[in-house]
Amino acid sequence: MTSVFRNGGGYKLAIGFAVGSFAGWCVGEEIGSKVCFSRRTNEASTSSSVQRILASWTNNYRPIEWDSNWDKRDPQSLINPKKTKSSVVSSQVVNTDDNNNNNNEKQAEENKKKIKPVRHLLLIRHGQYHLKGEDDSKRFLTELGCQQADFTGLRLLELKLPYKLIIHSTMTRARETANLIHKHLEGVPMTQCSMLEEGAPFPPEPPLSSWKPDHKQFYEDGARIEAAFRKYFHRPDQTQLEDSYEVIVCHANVIRYFVCRALQLPPEAWLRMSLRHGSITWISVTSGGRVALRALGDCGYMPADKLSVT
């Protein structure tokens, strides 16, 4: 929107523009009693103003659109396109009735594939454990770690959700945490998955001077953890009729990487977050592919003297 208004002996040019939900106004200098701008000059001025506003709003602004088919399960991508029936007339116009029929059939098939339930993934970090253990078998939970797992299990019970499954990493600390949680969720099936083991998912940015895995570890662990993400993070299957709730007990690096991937954030940002032992991170995936982070490292149900982080 552009307007020119009189002010004293000269004029001022006001250019209004909106970028997303942000709106800004830029007022030009008085340039005398005559104003003459070419269309090209106006466009260049507006573009320059927009760039200045973006630069003042955030650094390195680069909008990224949401990929609605991130899990490759969008209903439209699952439909085999049918050949359009047409009758060629002298004017080479496609028969409208046939076109409408085919569109209706395609829409009906697409509606069958569209489902409304939501998948809820509750990611639990294991409790505090003995860091100095020589191997995994000796890195078991401390007394505090057992208490943390017990508080988390009680919290999950209080939520009164219809849990479908408990999945835990095969590492000792995650397995022990899952077993303590399971005592509060009797009757819920439980299984393990080696892909959920702790590791180095992706080279962090900025790097951490006190933690520098070699490139081989990133290469091996990253592929495994990414495979785990693709296995567990997706919209509801076509056969799912109700909301589902799955509990995944694993590790801080894995959970933080999952959060970045699910929200389509840069994967190198995973180390910028911190998770306390026994905390709950809750992610929901709708049938349309939208992802919501309902909780990140929730541990408010624990007493302050039971909180810990490494």
PDB file of C-alpha atoms in Angstrom, residues 7-245:
ATOM      1  CA  ASN A   7       3.125  18.090   5.084  1.00  0.00           C
ATOM      2  CA  GLY A   8       4.013  21.806   5.208  1.00  0.00           C
ATOM      3  CA  GLY A   9       5.786  22.905   2.059  1.00  0.00           C
ATOM      4  CA  GLY A  10       6.697  19.378   0.955  1.00  0.00           C
ATOM      5  CA  TYR A  11       5.457  15.831   0.737  1.00  0.00           C
ATOM      6  CA  LYS A  12       6.094  12.622   2.571  1.00  0.00           C
ATOM      7  CA  LEU A  13       5.848   9.200   0.997  1.00  0.00           C
ATOM      8  CA  ALA A  14       4.455   6.418   3.191  1.00  0.00           C
ATOM      9  CA  ILE A  15       4.907   2.860   2.169  1.00  0.00           C
ATOM     10  CA  GLY A  16       3.104   0.135   4.152  1.00  0.00           C
ATOM     11  CA  PHE A  17       3.864  -3.455   3.798  1.00  0.00           C
ATOM     12  CA  ALA A  18       3.338  -6.731   5.607  1.00  0.00           C
ATOM     13  CA  VAL A  19       5.598  -9.720   5.811  1.00  0.00           C
ATOM     14  CA  GLY A  20       3.843 -12.725   7.352  1.00  0.00           C
ATOM     15  CA  SER A  21       2.324 -11.489  10.620  1.00  0.00           C
ATOM     16  CA  PHE A  22       4.769  -8.566  10.775  1.00  0.00           C
ATOM     17  CA  ALA A  23       3.773  -5.112   9.493  1.00  0.00           C
ATOM     18  CA  GLY A  24       6.041  -2.140   9.116  1.00  0.00           C
ATOM     19  CA  TRP A  25       5.834   1.454   7.954  1.00  0.00           C
ATOM     20  CA  CYS A  26       8.557   3.414   6.259  1.00  0.00           C
ATOM     21  CA  VAL A  27       8.277   7.189   5.841  1.00  0.00           C
ATOM     22  CA  GLY A  28      10.373   8.960   3.235  1.00  0.00           C
ATOM     23  CA  GLU A  29      12.115  12.307   3.608  1.00  0.00           C
ATOM     24  CA  GLU A  30      10.619  15.556   2.442  1.00  0.00           C
ATOM     25  CA  ILE A  31      11.758  16.161  -1.096  1.00  0.00           C
ATOM     26  CA  GLY A  32      10.088  19.465  -2.021  1.00  0.00           C
ATOM     27  CA  SER A  33       6.793  20.315  -3.573  1.00  0.00           C
ATOM     28  CA  LYS A  34       7.102  17.895  -6.490  1.00  0.00           C
ATOM     29  CA  VAL A  35       7.284  14.127  -6.192  1.00  0.00           C
ATOM     30  CA  CYS A  36       8.004  11.980  -9.168  1.00  0.00           C
ATOM     31  CA  PHE A  37       8.864   8.333  -8.751  1.00  0.00           C
ATOM     32  CA  SER A  38       8.936   5.793 -11.512  1.00  0.00           C
ATOM     33  CA  ARG A  39       7.342   2.411 -10.922  1.00  0.00           C
ATOM     34  CA  ARG A  40      10.752   0.799 -10.959  1.00  0.00           C
ATOM     35  CA  THR A  41      12.028   3.159  -8.264  1.00  0.00           C
ATOM     36  CA  ASN A  42       8.998   2.418  -6.079  1.00  0.00           C
ATOM     37  CA  GLU A  43       9.491  -1.344  -6.408  1.00  0.00           C
ATOM     38  CA  ALA A  44      13.194  -1.097  -5.625  1.00  0.00           C
ATOM     39  CA  SER A  45      12.491   1.095  -2.610  1.00  0.00           C
ATOM     40  CA  THR A  46       9.851  -1.289  -1.277  1.00  0.00           C
ATOM     41  CA  SER A  47      12.116  -4.326  -1.765  1.00  0.00           C
ATOM     42  CA  SER A  48      14.960  -2.573   0.017  1.00  0.00           C
ATOM     43  CA  SER A  49      12.669  -1.626   2.889  1.00  0.00           C
ATOM     44  CA  VAL A  50      11.449  -5.221   3.249  1.00  0.00           C
ATOM     45  CA  GLN A  51      15.028  -6.462   3.407  1.00  0.00           C
ATOM     46  CA  ARG A  52      15.864  -3.921   6.110  1.00  0.00           C
ATOM     47  CA  ILE A  53      12.840  -4.963   8.159  1.00  0.00           C
ATOM     48  CA  LEU A  54      13.738  -8.659   7.888  1.00  0.00           C
ATOM     49  CA  ALA A  55      17.299  -7.917   8.882  1.00  0.00           C
ATOM     50  CA  SER A  56      16.085  -6.080  11.976  1.00  0.00           C
ATOM     51  CA  TRP A  57      13.638  -8.855  12.834  1.00  0.00           C
ATOM     52  CA  THR A  58      16.095 -11.739  12.918  1.00  0.00           C
ATOM     53  CA  ASN A  59      19.564 -12.604  11.694  1.00  0.00           C
ATOM     54  CA  ASN A  60      20.039 -14.696   8.564  1.00  0.00           C
ATOM     55  CA  TYR A  61      16.305 -14.814   7.951  1.00  0.00           C
ATOM     56  CA  ARG A  62      15.457 -17.577   5.520  1.00  0.00           C
ATOM     57  CA  PRO A  63      11.850 -18.852   5.635  1.00  0.00           C
ATOM     58  CA  ILE A  64      11.475 -22.597   5.190  1.00  0.00           C
ATOM     59  CA  GLU A  65       8.147 -24.112   4.221  1.00  0.00           C
ATOM     60  CA  TRP A  66       6.760 -27.080   6.152  1.00  0.00           C
ATOM     61  CA  ASP A  67       7.087 -30.388   4.296  1.00  0.00           C
ATOM     62  CA  SER A  68       3.645 -31.929   4.797  1.00  0.00           C
ATOM     63  CA  ASN A  69       4.803 -35.252   3.345  1.00  0.00           C
ATOM     64  CA  TRP A  70       7.883 -35.610   5.569  1.00  0.00           C
ATOM     65  CA  ASP A  71       6.970 -39.198   6.475  1.00  0.00           C
ATOM     66  CA  LYS A  72       6.047 -40.129   2.880  1.00  0.00           C
ATOM     67  CA  ARG A  73       2.547 -41.115   4.024  1.00  0.00           C
ATOM     68  CA  ASP A  74       0.460 -38.219   2.774  1.00  0.00           C
ATOM     69  CA  PRO A  75      -2.865 -39.644   1.483  1.00  0.00           C
ATOM     70  CA  GLN A  76      -2.435 -37.988  -1.900  1.00  0.00           C
ATOM     71  CA  SER A  77       0.968 -39.638  -2.353  1.00  0.00           C
ATOM     72  CA  LEU A  78      -0.563 -43.064  -1.671  1.00  0.00           C
ATOM     73  CA  ILE A  79      -3.097 -42.850  -4.518  1.00  0.00           C
ATOM     74  CA  ASN A  80      -2.341 -44.340  -7.906  1.00  0.00           C
ATOM     75  CA  PRO A  81      -3.491 -41.710 -10.416  1.00  0.00           C
ATOM     76  CA  LYS A  82      -6.057 -43.056 -12.825  1.00  0.00           C
ATOM     77  CA  LYS A  83      -6.049 -42.295 -16.490  1.00  0.00           C
ATOM     78  CA  THR A  84      -8.485 -39.570 -17.312  1.00  0.00           C
ATOM     79  CA  LYS A  85     -11.256 -40.635 -19.624  1.00  0.00           C
ATOM     80  CA  SER A  86     -11.795 -38.152 -22.374  1.00  0.00           C
ATOM     81  CA  SER A  87     -13.443 -37.858 -25.702  1.00  0.00           C
ATOM     82  CA  VAL A  88     -11.730 -35.692 -28.242  1.00  0.00           C
ATOM     83  CA  VAL A  89     -14.085 -33.485 -30.169  1.00  0.00           C
ATOM     84  CA  SER A  90     -13.262 -31.389 -33.147  1.00  0.00           C
ATOM     85  CA  SER A  91     -12.132 -28.533 -30.910  1.00  0.00           C
ATOM     86  CA  GLN A  92      -9.863 -30.928 -28.912  1.00  0.00           C
ATOM     87  CA  VAL A  93     -11.760 -30.138 -25.693  1.00  0.00           C
ATOM     88  CA  VAL A  94     -11.838 -32.862 -22.996  1.00  0.00           C
ATOM     89  CA  ASN A  95     -15.292 -34.086 -22.090  1.00  0.00           C
ATOM     90  CA  THR A  96     -16.288 -32.298 -18.868  1.00  0.00           C
ATOM     91  CA  ASP A  97     -18.552 -35.065 -17.544  1.00  0.00           C
ATOM     92  CA  ASP A  98     -15.815 -37.720 -17.745  1.00  0.00           C
ATOM     93  CA  ASN A  99     -13.395 -35.357 -16.048  1.00  0.00           C
ATOM     94  CA  ASN A 100     -15.802 -34.713 -13.173  1.00  0.00           C
ATOM     95  CA  ASN A 101     -16.478 -38.437 -12.717  1.00  0.00           C
ATOM     96  CA  ASN A 102     -12.775 -39.226 -12.504  1.00  0.00           C
ATOM     97  CA  ASN A 103     -12.221 -36.377 -10.056  1.00  0.00           C
ATOM     98  CA  ASN A 104     -15.062 -37.638  -7.867  1.00  0.00           C
ATOM     99  CA  GLU A 105     -13.628 -41.160  -7.856  1.00  0.00           C
ATOM    100  CA  LYS A 106     -10.193 -39.844  -6.948  1.00  0.00           C
ATOM    101  CA  GLN A 107     -11.641 -37.663  -4.186  1.00  0.00           C
ATOM    102  CA  ALA A 108     -13.593 -40.610  -2.762  1.00  0.00           C
ATOM    103  CA  GLU A 109     -10.489 -42.755  -2.710  1.00  0.00           C
ATOM    104  CA  GLU A 110      -8.514 -39.966  -1.089  1.00  0.00           C
ATOM    105  CA  ASN A 111     -11.177 -39.483   1.600  1.00  0.00           C
ATOM    106  CA  LYS A 112     -10.922 -43.158   2.493  1.00  0.00           C
ATOM    107  CA  LYS A 113      -7.228 -42.708   3.120  1.00  0.00           C
ATOM    108  CA  LYS A 114      -7.694 -39.602   5.235  1.00  0.00           C
ATOM    109  CA  ILE A 115      -7.925 -40.502   8.911  1.00  0.00           C
ATOM    110  CA  LYS A 116      -8.413 -38.320  11.941  1.00  0.00           C
ATOM    111  CA  PRO A 117      -6.669 -40.096  14.863  1.00  0.00           C
ATOM    112  CA  VAL A 118      -3.471 -38.702  16.383  1.00  0.00           C
ATOM    113  CA  ARG A 119      -0.305 -40.585  17.333  1.00  0.00           C
ATOM    114  CA  HIS A 120       1.169 -39.530  20.672  1.00  0.00           C
ATOM    115  CA  LEU A 121       4.774 -40.406  21.446  1.00  0.00           C
ATOM    116  CA  LEU A 122       5.943 -39.921  25.032  1.00  0.00           C
ATOM    117  CA  LEU A 123       9.727 -39.965  25.071  1.00  0.00           C
ATOM    118  CA  ILE A 124      11.245 -40.714  28.480  1.00  0.00           C
ATOM    119  CA  ARG A 125      14.879 -40.123  29.343  1.00  0.00           C
ATOM    120  CA  HIS A 126      16.293 -42.834  31.620  1.00  0.00           C
ATOM    121  CA  GLY A 127      17.050 -42.088  35.280  1.00  0.00           C
ATOM    122  CA  GLN A 128      20.414 -41.069  36.690  1.00  0.00           C
ATOM    123  CA  TYR A 129      23.027 -43.828  36.341  1.00  0.00           C
ATOM    124  CA  HIS A 130      26.615 -44.664  37.269  1.00  0.00           C
ATOM    125  CA  LEU A 131      28.675 -42.773  34.681  1.00  0.00           C
ATOM    126  CA  LYS A 132      31.975 -44.383  35.586  1.00  0.00           C
ATOM    127  CA  GLY A 133      30.947 -47.950  34.770  1.00  0.00           C
ATOM    128  CA  GLU A 134      33.489 -49.739  32.576  1.00  0.00           C
ATOM    129  CA  ASP A 135      30.815 -51.099  30.268  1.00  0.00           C
ATOM    130  CA  ASP A 136      27.066 -50.894  29.798  1.00  0.00           C
ATOM    131  CA  SER A 137      26.293 -53.634  32.303  1.00  0.00           C
ATOM    132  CA  LYS A 138      27.923 -51.566  35.056  1.00  0.00           C
ATOM    133  CA  ARG A 139      26.240 -48.314  34.077  1.00  0.00           C
ATOM    134  CA  PHE A 140      23.052 -49.106  35.958  1.00  0.00           C
ATOM    135  CA  LEU A 141      20.715 -46.725  37.742  1.00  0.00           C
ATOM    136  CA  THR A 142      21.715 -45.026  40.953  1.00  0.00           C
ATOM    137  CA  GLU A 143      19.319 -44.923  43.900  1.00  0.00           C
ATOM    138  CA  LEU A 144      18.240 -41.469  42.763  1.00  0.00           C
ATOM    139  CA  GLY A 145      17.780 -42.772  39.221  1.00  0.00           C
ATOM    140  CA  CYS A 146      15.409 -45.464  40.491  1.00  0.00           C
ATOM    141  CA  GLN A 147      13.393 -42.852  42.377  1.00  0.00           C
ATOM    142  CA  GLN A 148      13.188 -40.688  39.270  1.00  0.00           C
ATOM    143  CA  ALA A 149      11.884 -43.594  37.189  1.00  0.00           C
ATOM    144  CA  ASP A 150       9.315 -44.329  39.882  1.00  0.00           C
ATOM    145  CA  PHE A 151       8.091 -40.713  39.850  1.00  0.00           C
ATOM    146  CA  THR A 152       7.798 -40.827  36.057  1.00  0.00           C
ATOM    147  CA  GLY A 153       5.845 -44.073  36.143  1.00  0.00           C
ATOM    148  CA  LEU A 154       3.469 -42.588  38.704  1.00  0.00           C
ATOM    149  CA  ARG A 155       3.048 -39.497  36.532  1.00  0.00           C
ATOM    150  CA  LEU A 156       2.164 -41.590  33.490  1.00  0.00           C
ATOM    151  CA  LEU A 157      -0.364 -43.476  35.576  1.00  0.00           C
ATOM    152  CA  GLU A 158      -1.952 -40.235  36.786  1.00  0.00           C
ATOM    153  CA  LEU A 159      -2.407 -39.072  33.186  1.00  0.00           C
ATOM    154  CA  LYS A 160      -4.788 -42.014  32.683  1.00  0.00           C
ATOM    155  CA  LEU A 161      -3.968 -42.432  29.018  1.00  0.00           C
ATOM    156  CA  PRO A 162      -4.698 -45.638  27.066  1.00  0.00           C
ATOM    157  CA  TYR A 163      -1.061 -46.599  26.493  1.00  0.00           C
ATOM    158  CA  LYS A 164      -0.602 -48.978  23.613  1.00  0.00           C
ATOM    159  CA  LEU A 165       3.018 -50.011  24.066  1.00  0.00           C
ATOM    160  CA  ILE A 166       6.227 -49.336  26.011  1.00  0.00           C
ATOM    161  CA  ILE A 167       9.400 -49.470  23.927  1.00  0.00           C
ATOM    162  CA  HIS A 168      12.819 -49.134  25.512  1.00  0.00           C
ATOM    163  CA  SER A 169      16.436 -49.020  24.454  1.00  0.00           C
ATOM    164  CA  THR A 170      18.441 -52.192  25.049  1.00  0.00           C
ATOM    165  CA  MET A 171      20.979 -50.352  27.219  1.00  0.00           C
ATOM    166  CA  THR A 172      20.940 -51.201  30.937  1.00  0.00           C
ATOM    167  CA  ARG A 173      19.874 -47.802  32.267  1.00  0.00           C
ATOM    168  CA  ALA A 174      16.966 -47.540  29.818  1.00  0.00           C
ATOM    169  CA  ARG A 175      15.831 -51.110  30.453  1.00  0.00           C
ATOM    170  CA  GLU A 176      15.837 -50.589  34.237  1.00  0.00           C
ATOM    171  CA  THR A 177      13.943 -47.317  33.875  1.00  0.00           C
ATOM    172  CA  ALA A 178      11.315 -48.987  31.679  1.00  0.00           C
ATOM    173  CA  ASN A 179      10.864 -51.844  34.161  1.00  0.00           C
ATOM    174  CA  LEU A 180      10.258 -49.409  37.029  1.00  0.00           C
ATOM    175  CA  ILE A 181       7.778 -47.439  34.919  1.00  0.00           C
ATOM    176  CA  HIS A 182       6.035 -50.632  33.855  1.00  0.00           C
ATOM    177  CA  LYS A 183       5.198 -51.433  37.490  1.00  0.00           C
ATOM    178  CA  HIS A 184       2.757 -48.512  37.376  1.00  0.00           C
ATOM    179  CA  LEU A 185       1.394 -49.460  33.943  1.00  0.00           C
ATOM    180  CA  GLU A 186       0.596 -53.126  34.396  1.00  0.00           C
ATOM    181  CA  GLY A 187      -0.944 -54.775  31.383  1.00  0.00           C
ATOM    182  CA  VAL A 188       0.751 -52.506  28.854  1.00  0.00           C
ATOM    183  CA  PRO A 189       2.910 -54.588  26.469  1.00  0.00           C
ATOM    184  CA  MET A 190       6.637 -53.836  26.567  1.00  0.00           C
ATOM    185  CA  THR A 191       9.370 -54.466  24.032  1.00  0.00           C
ATOM    186  CA  GLN A 192      12.932 -53.345  23.326  1.00  0.00           C
ATOM    187  CA  CYS A 193      14.711 -51.839  20.323  1.00  0.00           C
ATOM    188  CA  SER A 194      18.477 -51.623  19.821  1.00  0.00           C
ATOM    189  CA  MET A 195      18.078 -48.718  17.390  1.00  0.00           C
ATOM    190  CA  LEU A 196      17.163 -46.516  20.369  1.00  0.00           C
ATOM    191  CA  GLU A 197      20.546 -46.917  22.047  1.00  0.00           C
ATOM    192  CA  GLU A 198      22.517 -43.788  22.923  1.00  0.00           C
ATOM    193  CA  GLY A 199      24.959 -42.379  20.396  1.00  0.00           C
ATOM    194  CA  ALA A 200      26.173 -39.406  18.375  1.00  0.00           C
ATOM    195  CA  PRO A 201      23.261 -38.555  16.052  1.00  0.00           C
ATOM    196  CA  PHE A 202      24.649 -35.585  14.148  1.00  0.00           C
ATOM    197  CA  PRO A 203      27.650 -33.211  14.394  1.00  0.00           C
ATOM    198  CA  PRO A 204      26.340 -30.415  16.655  1.00  0.00           C
ATOM    199  CA  GLU A 205      26.614 -26.736  15.875  1.00  0.00           C
ATOM    200  CA  PRO A 206      28.189 -25.081  17.715  1.00  0.00           C
ATOM    201  CA  PRO A 207      30.487 -27.961  18.632  1.00  0.00           C
ATOM    202  CA  LEU A 208      31.172 -28.846  22.260  1.00  0.00           C
ATOM    203  CA  SER A 209      34.839 -28.776  23.278  1.00  0.00           C
ATOM    204  CA  SER A 210      34.355 -31.409  25.993  1.00  0.00           C
ATOM    205  CA  TRP A 211      32.615 -33.894  23.663  1.00  0.00           C
ATOM    206  CA  LYS A 212      34.213 -34.688  20.325  1.00  0.00           C
ATOM    207  CA  PRO A 213      33.241 -38.055  18.846  1.00  0.00           C
ATOM    208  CA  ASP A 214      35.135 -39.004  15.709  1.00  0.00           C
ATOM    209  CA  HIS A 215      33.445 -38.906  12.314  1.00  0.00           C
ATOM    210  CA  LYS A 216      33.095 -42.675  12.260  1.00  0.00           C
ATOM    211  CA  GLN A 217      30.847 -42.604  15.317  1.00  0.00           C
ATOM    212  CA  PHE A 218      28.601 -39.935  13.806  1.00  0.00           C
ATOM    213  CA  TYR A 219      28.443 -41.955  10.593  1.00  0.00           C
ATOM    214  CA  GLU A 220      27.437 -45.188  12.359  1.00  0.00           C
ATOM    215  CA  ASP A 221      25.240 -43.845  15.152  1.00  0.00           C
ATOM    216  CA  GLY A 222      23.607 -41.214  12.977  1.00  0.00           C
ATOM    217  CA  ALA A 223      22.294 -43.751  10.472  1.00  0.00           C
ATOM    218  CA  ARG A 224      20.931 -45.961  13.266  1.00  0.00           C
ATOM    219  CA  ILE A 225      19.210 -43.132  15.144  1.00  0.00           C
ATOM    220  CA  GLU A 226      17.768 -41.738  11.913  1.00  0.00           C
ATOM    221  CA  ALA A 227      16.389 -45.201  11.133  1.00  0.00           C
ATOM    222  CA  ALA A 228      14.744 -45.234  14.565  1.00  0.00           C
ATOM    223  CA  PHE A 229      13.156 -41.864  13.848  1.00  0.00           C
ATOM    224  CA  ARG A 230      11.706 -43.098  10.564  1.00  0.00           C
ATOM    225  CA  LYS A 231      10.405 -46.228  12.279  1.00  0.00           C
ATOM    226  CA  TYR A 232       8.540 -44.540  15.119  1.00  0.00           C
ATOM    227  CA  PHE A 233       7.711 -41.070  13.811  1.00  0.00           C
ATOM    228  CA  HIS A 234       4.940 -40.998  11.252  1.00  0.00           C
ATOM    229  CA  ARG A 235       1.272 -40.104  10.989  1.00  0.00           C
ATOM    230  CA  PRO A 236      -1.377 -42.696  11.977  1.00  0.00           C
ATOM    231  CA  ASP A 237      -1.679 -45.757   9.760  1.00  0.00           C
ATOM    232  CA  GLN A 238      -4.780 -46.181   7.629  1.00  0.00           C
ATOM    233  CA  THR A 239      -6.049 -48.930   9.929  1.00  0.00           C
ATOM    234  CA  GLN A 240      -5.837 -46.759  13.065  1.00  0.00           C
ATOM    235  CA  LEU A 241      -9.259 -45.604  14.233  1.00  0.00           C
ATOM    236  CA  GLU A 242      -8.445 -43.977  17.598  1.00  0.00           C
ATOM    237  CA  ASP A 243      -5.710 -41.865  19.156  1.00  0.00           C
ATOM    238  CA  SER A 244      -2.705 -43.933  20.205  1.00  0.00           C
ATOM    239  CA  TYR A 245      -0.171 -43.428  22.998  1.00  0.00           C
TER     240      TYR A 245
END
